[in-house]
Coordinates of C-alpha atoms and ligand atoms in Angstrom, one line a residue:
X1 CA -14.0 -51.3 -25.8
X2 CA -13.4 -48.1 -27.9
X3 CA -9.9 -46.9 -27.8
X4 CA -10.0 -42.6 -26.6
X5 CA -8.6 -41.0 -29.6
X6 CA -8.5 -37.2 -30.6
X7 CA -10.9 -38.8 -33.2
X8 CA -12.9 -39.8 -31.1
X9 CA -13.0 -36.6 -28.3
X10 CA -13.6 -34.9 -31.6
X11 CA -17.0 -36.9 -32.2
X12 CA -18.2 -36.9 -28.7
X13 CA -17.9 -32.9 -29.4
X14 CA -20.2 -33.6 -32.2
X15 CA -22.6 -35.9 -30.4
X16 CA -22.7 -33.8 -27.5
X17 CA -21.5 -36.6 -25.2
X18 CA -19.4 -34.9 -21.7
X19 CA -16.0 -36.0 -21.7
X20 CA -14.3 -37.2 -18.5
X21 CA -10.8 -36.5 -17.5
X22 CA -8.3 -36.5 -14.6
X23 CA -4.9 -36.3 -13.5
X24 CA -2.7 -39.4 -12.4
X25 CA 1.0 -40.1 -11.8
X26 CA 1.0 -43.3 -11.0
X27 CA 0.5 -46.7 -12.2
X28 CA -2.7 -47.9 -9.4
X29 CA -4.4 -44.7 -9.4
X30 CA -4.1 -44.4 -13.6
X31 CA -5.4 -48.2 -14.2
X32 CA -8.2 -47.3 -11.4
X33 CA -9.3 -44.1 -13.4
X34 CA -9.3 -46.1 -16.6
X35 CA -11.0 -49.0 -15.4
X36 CA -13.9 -46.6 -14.0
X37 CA -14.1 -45.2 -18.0
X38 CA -12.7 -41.5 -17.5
X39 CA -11.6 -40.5 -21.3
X40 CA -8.6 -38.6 -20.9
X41 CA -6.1 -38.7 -18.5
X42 CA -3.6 -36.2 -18.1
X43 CA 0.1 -36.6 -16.8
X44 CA -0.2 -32.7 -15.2
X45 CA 2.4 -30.8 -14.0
X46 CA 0.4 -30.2 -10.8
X47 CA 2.8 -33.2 -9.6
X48 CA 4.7 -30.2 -8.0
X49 CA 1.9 -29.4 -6.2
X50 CA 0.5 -32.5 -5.3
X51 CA 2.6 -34.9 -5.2
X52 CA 6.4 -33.2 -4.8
X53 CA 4.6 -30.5 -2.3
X54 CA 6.0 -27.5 -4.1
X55 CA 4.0 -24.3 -4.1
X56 CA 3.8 -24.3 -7.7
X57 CA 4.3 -25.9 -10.7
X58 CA 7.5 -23.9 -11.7
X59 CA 10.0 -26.3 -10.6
X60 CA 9.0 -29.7 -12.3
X61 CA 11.4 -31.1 -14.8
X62 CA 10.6 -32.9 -18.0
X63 CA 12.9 -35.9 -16.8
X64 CA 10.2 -36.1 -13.7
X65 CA 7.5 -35.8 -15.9
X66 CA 8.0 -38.7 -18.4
X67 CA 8.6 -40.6 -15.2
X68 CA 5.1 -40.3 -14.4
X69 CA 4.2 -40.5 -17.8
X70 CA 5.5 -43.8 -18.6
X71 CA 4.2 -45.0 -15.1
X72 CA 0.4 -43.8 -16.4
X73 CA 0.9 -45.3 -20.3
X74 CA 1.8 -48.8 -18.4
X75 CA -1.3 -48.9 -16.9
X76 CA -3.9 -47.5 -19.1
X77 CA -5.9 -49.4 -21.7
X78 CA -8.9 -47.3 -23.1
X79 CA -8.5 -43.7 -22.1
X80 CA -6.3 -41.3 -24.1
X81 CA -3.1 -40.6 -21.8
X82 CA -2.1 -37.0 -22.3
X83 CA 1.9 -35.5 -20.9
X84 CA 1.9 -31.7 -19.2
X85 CA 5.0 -29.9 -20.6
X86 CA 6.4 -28.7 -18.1
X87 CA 7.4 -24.6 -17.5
X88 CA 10.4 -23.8 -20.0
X89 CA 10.3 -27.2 -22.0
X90 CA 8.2 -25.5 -24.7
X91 CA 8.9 -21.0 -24.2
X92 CA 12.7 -21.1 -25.4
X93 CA 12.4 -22.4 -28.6
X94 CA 10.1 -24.2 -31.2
X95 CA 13.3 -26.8 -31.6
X96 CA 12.9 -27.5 -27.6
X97 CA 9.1 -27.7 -27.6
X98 CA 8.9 -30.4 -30.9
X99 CA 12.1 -32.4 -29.6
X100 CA 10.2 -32.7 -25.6
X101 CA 7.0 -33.1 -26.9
X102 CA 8.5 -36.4 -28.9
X103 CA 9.8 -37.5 -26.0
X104 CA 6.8 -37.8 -24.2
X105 CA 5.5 -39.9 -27.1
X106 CA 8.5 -41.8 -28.2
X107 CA 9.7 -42.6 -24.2
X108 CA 6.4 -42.1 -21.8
X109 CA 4.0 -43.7 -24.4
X110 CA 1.5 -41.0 -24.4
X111 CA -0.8 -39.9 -27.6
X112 CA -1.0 -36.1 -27.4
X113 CA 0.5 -33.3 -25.0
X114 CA -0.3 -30.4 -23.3
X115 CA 1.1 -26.8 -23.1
X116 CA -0.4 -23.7 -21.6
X117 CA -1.1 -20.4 -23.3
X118 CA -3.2 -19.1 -26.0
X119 CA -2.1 -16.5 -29.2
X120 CA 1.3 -16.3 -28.3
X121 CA 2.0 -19.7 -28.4
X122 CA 0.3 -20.5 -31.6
X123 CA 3.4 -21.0 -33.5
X124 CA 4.7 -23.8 -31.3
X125 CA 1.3 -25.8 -31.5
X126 CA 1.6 -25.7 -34.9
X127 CA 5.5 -27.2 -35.0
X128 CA 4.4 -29.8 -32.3
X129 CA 1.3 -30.5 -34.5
X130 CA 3.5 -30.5 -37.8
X131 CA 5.6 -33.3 -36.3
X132 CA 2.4 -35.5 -36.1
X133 CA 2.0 -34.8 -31.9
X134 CA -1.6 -34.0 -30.7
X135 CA -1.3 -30.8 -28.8
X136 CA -4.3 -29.7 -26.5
X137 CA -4.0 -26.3 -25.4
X138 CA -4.5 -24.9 -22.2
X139 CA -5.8 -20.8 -21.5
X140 CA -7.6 -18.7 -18.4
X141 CA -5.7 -19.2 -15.9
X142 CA -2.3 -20.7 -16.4
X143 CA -0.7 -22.2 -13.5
X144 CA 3.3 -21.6 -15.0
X145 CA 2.5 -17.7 -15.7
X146 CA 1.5 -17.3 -12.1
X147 CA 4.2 -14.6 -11.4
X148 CA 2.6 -12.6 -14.5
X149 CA -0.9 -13.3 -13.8
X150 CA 0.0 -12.1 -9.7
X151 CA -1.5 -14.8 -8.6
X152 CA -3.6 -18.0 -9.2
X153 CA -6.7 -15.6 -10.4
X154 CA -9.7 -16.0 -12.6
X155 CA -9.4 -15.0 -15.7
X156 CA -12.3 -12.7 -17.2
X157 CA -11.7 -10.7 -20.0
X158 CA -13.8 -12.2 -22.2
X159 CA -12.4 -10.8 -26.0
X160 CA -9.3 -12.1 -25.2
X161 CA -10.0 -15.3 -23.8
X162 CA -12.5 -16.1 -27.1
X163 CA -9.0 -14.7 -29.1
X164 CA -7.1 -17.6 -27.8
X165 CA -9.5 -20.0 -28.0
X166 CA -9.8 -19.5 -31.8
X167 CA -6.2 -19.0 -32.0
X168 CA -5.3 -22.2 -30.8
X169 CA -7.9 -23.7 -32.7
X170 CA -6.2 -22.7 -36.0
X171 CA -3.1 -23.6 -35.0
X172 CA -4.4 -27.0 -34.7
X173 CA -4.8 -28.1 -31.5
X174 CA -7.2 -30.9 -30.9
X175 CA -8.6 -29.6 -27.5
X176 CA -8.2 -26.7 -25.2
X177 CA -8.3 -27.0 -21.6
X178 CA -10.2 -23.7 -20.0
X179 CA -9.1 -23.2 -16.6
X180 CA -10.0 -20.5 -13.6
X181 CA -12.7 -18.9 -16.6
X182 CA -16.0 -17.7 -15.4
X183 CA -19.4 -20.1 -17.0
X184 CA -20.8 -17.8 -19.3
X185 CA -17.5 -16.9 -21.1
X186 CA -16.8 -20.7 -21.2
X187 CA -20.1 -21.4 -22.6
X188 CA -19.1 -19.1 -25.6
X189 CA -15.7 -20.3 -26.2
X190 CA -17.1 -23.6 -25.9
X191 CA -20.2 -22.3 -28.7
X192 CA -17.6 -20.8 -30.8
X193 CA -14.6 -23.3 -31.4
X194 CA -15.2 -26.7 -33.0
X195 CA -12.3 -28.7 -30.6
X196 CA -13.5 -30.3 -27.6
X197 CA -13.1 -27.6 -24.2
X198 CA -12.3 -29.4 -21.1
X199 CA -12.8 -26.8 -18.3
X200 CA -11.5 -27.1 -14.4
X201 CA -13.1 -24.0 -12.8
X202 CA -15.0 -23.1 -15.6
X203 CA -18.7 -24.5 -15.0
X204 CA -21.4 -26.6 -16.7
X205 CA -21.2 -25.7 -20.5
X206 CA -17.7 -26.9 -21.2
X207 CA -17.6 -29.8 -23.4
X208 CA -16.1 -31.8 -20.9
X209 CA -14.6 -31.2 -16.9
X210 CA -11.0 -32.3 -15.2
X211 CA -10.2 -32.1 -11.7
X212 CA -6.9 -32.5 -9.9
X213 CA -7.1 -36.4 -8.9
X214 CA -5.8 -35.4 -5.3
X215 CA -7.9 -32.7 -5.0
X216 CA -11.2 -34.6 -6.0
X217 CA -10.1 -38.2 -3.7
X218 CA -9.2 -36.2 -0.8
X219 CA -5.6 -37.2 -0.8
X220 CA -4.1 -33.6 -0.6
X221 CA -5.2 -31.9 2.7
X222 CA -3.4 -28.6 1.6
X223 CA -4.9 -25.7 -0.2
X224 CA -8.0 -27.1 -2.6
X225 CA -9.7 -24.5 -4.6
X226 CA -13.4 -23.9 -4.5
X227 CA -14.1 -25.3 -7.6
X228 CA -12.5 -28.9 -6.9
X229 CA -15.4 -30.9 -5.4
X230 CA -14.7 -33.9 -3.1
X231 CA -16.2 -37.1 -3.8
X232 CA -14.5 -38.9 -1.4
X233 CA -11.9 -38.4 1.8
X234 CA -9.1 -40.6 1.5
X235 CA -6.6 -39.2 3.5
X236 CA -9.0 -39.4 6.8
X237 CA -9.0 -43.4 5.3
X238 CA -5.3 -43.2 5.5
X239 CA -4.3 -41.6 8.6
X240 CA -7.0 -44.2 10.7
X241 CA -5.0 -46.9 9.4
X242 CA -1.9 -45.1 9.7
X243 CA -3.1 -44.6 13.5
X244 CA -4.0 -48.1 13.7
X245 CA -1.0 -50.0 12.5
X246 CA 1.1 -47.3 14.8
X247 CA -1.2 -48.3 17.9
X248 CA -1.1 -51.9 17.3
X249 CA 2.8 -52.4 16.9
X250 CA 3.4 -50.0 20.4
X251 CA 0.7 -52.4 22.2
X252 CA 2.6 -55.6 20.3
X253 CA -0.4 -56.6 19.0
X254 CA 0.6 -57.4 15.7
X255 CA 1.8 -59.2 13.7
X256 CA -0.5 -61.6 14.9
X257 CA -0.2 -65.7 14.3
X258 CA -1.9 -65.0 11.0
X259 CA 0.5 -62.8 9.8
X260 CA 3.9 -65.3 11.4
X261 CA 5.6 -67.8 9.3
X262 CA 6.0 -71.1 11.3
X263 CA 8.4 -73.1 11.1
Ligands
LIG301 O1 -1.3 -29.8 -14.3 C1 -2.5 -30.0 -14.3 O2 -3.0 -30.8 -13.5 C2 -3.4 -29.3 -15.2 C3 -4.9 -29.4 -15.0 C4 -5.3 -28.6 -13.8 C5 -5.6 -29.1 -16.2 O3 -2.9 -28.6 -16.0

């Protein structure tokens, strides 16, 4: 088994080999991802959304966020285990940004982190990077800029989506996530840069695709965007057992004698 490294994302680039990546927050569903061989798991802030049922990702915390982390680390062996900073742990200042990306090394046990934007954040990759943290970067459409995007919108001007995309390249960052970006644009960001892209929303040609864990299982029945395809429904799963259990305990049919200590 071949440890995920930035070393080795960057080779798969190379070899032309699709990288596989997903969000988890928790310890069953990040050794299940693992164990099924997805590369790169992300710790994202979409927690809020998913998990916390906020209506963005605005309000999540970086104490909340190393919770998760740490909870993810414990359970993964092979894939590389990325931490989302979360909105205003990285904009104030580069000091903030190097000091709570550390801490999603030093206390979550994660090998890289993420932060959203493209030119203007260059300058803070580059302190994150300096302090020996792997930063991938994260442009179209940005989740924690939704009051200056209006809205949860794709992303199509093309100059300055390539712009960022070779910004954040020279800054150093060892992949960029391209979210909400229309295929052909992706396809020549993904042409143009040497790091790894790793689109959501962003078609076929990116060098490798996430989804939203809850979004691709099934588990969130709330707003799920077009591009998030469902492989599977587990929150019908859930709520027939739910139903089940609920009906069996009204009509005192369990526990059964299996399920009774004697004495
Ligand atoms: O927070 C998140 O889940 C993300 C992915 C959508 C890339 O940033």
């Amino acid at each position: 088994m071949e440890k995920i490294t930035v070393t080795v994302l960057a080779r798969m680039k190379q070899e032309k080999k699709r990288i596989s990546a997903i969000t988890a927050y928790d310890y069953p569903f990040a050794r299940m991802a693992d164990e099924c061989g997805i590369d790169l798991i992300l710790v994202g802030d979409s927690v809020g959304n998913v998990v916390q049922g906020e209506s963005s990702t605005l309000p999540v915390t970086m104490d909340q966020m190393i919770y998760h982390t740490r909870i993810v680390s414990r359970a993964v062996k092979r894939a590389i285990v990325v931490g989302d900073m979360p909105f205003m742990s990285y904009q104030a200042s580069r000091r903030d940004a190097v000091l709570n990306a550390g801490r999603f090394l030093k206390e979550a046990g994660a090998a890289a982190v993420k932060l959203e934007g493209g030119a203007a954040v260059c300058d803070t990759i580059r302190a994150i990077r300096d302090a020996g943290i792997p930063v991938q970067a994260h442009i179209g459409l940005t989740p924690q800029s939704v009051h200056v995007m209006g809205g949860f919108k794709v992303q199509r001007e093309e100059d300055r989506l390539l712009e960022d995309a070779r910004k954040v390249t020279e800054a150093g960052a060892f992949s960029v996530v391209l979210e909400g970006i229309p295929g052909p644009i992706s396809q020549k960001i993904s042409a143009s840069i040497p790091i790894p892209t790793i689109g959501i929303g962003a078609g076929i040609d990116c060098d490798g695709q996430i989804l939203v864990l809850h979004d691709m299982l099934g588990i969130n029945e709330g707003h799920v965007p077009r591009f998030a395809k469902r492989y599977v429904e587990i929150a019908k799963i859930a709520r027939e057992g739910l139903t089940r259990y609920r009906a069996e305990v009204e009509a005192e049919e369990f526990p059964g004698p299996e399920h009774t200590f004697q004495k």
